Tab-separated table of C-alpha atoms in Angstrom:
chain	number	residue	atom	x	y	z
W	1	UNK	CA	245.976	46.757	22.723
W	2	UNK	CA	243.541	44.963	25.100
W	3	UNK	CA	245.285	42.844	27.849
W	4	UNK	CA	244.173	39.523	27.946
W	5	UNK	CA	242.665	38.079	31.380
W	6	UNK	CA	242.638	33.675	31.916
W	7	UNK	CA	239.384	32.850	34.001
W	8	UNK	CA	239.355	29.888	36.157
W	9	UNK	CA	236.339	28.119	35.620
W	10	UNK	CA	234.754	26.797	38.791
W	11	UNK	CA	231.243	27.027	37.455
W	12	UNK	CA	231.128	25.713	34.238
W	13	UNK	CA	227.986	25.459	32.126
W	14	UNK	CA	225.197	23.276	33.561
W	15	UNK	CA	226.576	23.674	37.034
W	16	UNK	CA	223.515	24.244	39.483
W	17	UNK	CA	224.162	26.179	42.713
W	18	UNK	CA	222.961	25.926	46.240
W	19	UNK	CA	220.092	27.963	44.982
W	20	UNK	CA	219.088	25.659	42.520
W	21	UNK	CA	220.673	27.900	39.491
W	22	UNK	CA	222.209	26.256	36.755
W	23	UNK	CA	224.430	28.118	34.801
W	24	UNK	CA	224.018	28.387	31.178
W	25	UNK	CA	227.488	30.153	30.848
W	26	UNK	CA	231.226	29.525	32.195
W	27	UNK	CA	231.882	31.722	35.364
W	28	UNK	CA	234.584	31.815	37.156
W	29	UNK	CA	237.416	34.174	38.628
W	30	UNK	CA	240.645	35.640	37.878
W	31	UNK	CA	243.498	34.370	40.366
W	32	UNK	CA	245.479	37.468	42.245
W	33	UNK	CA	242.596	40.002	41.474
W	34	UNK	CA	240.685	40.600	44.720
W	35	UNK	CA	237.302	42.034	44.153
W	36	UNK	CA	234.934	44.230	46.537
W	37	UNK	CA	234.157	41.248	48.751
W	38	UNK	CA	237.707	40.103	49.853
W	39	UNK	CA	237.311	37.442	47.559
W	40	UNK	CA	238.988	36.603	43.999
W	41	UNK	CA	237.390	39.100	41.040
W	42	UNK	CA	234.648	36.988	39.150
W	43	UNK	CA	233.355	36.498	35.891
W	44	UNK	CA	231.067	35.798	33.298
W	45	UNK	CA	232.354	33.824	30.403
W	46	UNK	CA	230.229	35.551	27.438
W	47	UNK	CA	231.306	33.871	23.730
W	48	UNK	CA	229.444	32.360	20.613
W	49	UNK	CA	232.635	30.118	20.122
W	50	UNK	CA	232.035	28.232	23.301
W	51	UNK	CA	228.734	26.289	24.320
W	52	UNK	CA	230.519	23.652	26.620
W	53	UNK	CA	232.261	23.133	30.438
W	54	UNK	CA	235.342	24.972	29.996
W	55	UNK	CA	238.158	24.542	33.276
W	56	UNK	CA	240.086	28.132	32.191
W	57	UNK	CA	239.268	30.716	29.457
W	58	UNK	CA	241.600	33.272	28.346
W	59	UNK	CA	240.008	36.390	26.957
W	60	UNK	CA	239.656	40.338	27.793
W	61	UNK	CA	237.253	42.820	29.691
W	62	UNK	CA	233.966	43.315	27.808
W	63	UNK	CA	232.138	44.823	30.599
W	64	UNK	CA	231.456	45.582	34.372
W	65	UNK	CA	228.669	44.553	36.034
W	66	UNK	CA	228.244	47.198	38.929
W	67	UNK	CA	225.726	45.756	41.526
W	68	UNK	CA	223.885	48.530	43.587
W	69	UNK	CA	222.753	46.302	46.611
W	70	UNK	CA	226.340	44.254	47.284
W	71	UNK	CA	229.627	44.864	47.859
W	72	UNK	CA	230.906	43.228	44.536
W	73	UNK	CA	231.510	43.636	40.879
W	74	UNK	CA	230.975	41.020	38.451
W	75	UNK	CA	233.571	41.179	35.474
W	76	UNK	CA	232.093	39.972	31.671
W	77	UNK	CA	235.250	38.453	29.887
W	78	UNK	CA	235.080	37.358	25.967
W	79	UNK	CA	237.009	36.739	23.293
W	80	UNK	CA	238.971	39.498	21.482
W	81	UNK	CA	237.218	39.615	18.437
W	82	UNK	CA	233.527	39.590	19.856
W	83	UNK	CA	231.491	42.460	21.158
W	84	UNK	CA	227.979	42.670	22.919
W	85	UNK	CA	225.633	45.424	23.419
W	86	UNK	CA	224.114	45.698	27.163
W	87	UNK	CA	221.189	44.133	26.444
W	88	UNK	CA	222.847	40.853	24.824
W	89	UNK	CA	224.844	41.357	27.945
W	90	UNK	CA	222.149	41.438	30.635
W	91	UNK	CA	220.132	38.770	28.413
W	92	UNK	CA	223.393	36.310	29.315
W	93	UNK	CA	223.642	36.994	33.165
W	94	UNK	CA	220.139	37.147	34.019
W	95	UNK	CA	219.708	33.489	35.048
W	96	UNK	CA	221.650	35.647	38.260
W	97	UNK	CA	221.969	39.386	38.366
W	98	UNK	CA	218.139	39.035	38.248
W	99	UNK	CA	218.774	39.007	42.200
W	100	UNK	CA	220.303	41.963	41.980
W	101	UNK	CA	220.197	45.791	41.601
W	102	UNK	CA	223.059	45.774	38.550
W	103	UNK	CA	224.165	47.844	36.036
W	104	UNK	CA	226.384	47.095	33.105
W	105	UNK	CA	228.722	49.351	31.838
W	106	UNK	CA	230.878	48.638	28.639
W	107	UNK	CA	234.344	48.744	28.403
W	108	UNK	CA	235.539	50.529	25.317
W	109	UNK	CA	238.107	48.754	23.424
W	110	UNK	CA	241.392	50.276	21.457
């Protein structure tokens, strides 16, 4: 049984960073996880049921995204039913782990 994560959303689709990114997908992070920066876990909201602004997505672990050159871990969260190979994956998150060293690695599922 997969245990289901809720996101908060606090970059929804179109948002456009400091940098100048805009986000084609929801990210966002998941309240009372810390991750390797001290900071709440984040995450990539990866679905083909959802194209708009979400504020909170509920879903499960589809993958890690380990990045070589920081000291964090992005987390891909998607519905239960959907799965994505790394490539559909890296395709999704590029408009940002392209500034990265990252690798994805898949989560199995039961």
């Amino acid at each position: 049984m997969n245990n289901l994560i809720t996101v908060t959303i606090d970059r929804p689709i179109g948002f456009i960073d400091s940098f100048g990114n805009q986000y084609p997908i929801n990210y966002g992070f998941i309240a009372g996880v810390l991750g390797g920066d001290g900071e709440e876990q984040d995450a990539y909201i990866i679905t083909r049921t959802v194209d708009s602004p979400l504020k909170t997505f509920e879903g499960v672990l589809l993958a890690i995204i380990k990045r070589k050159d920081d000291n964090e871990d992005k987390w891909v969260v998607s519905t239960t039913k959907e799965r994505y190979s790394i490539s559909e994956i890296a395709e999704k998150v590029h408009f940002i782990e392209q500034y990265f060293d990252s690798e994805i690695i898949l989560i199995s599922s039961d």
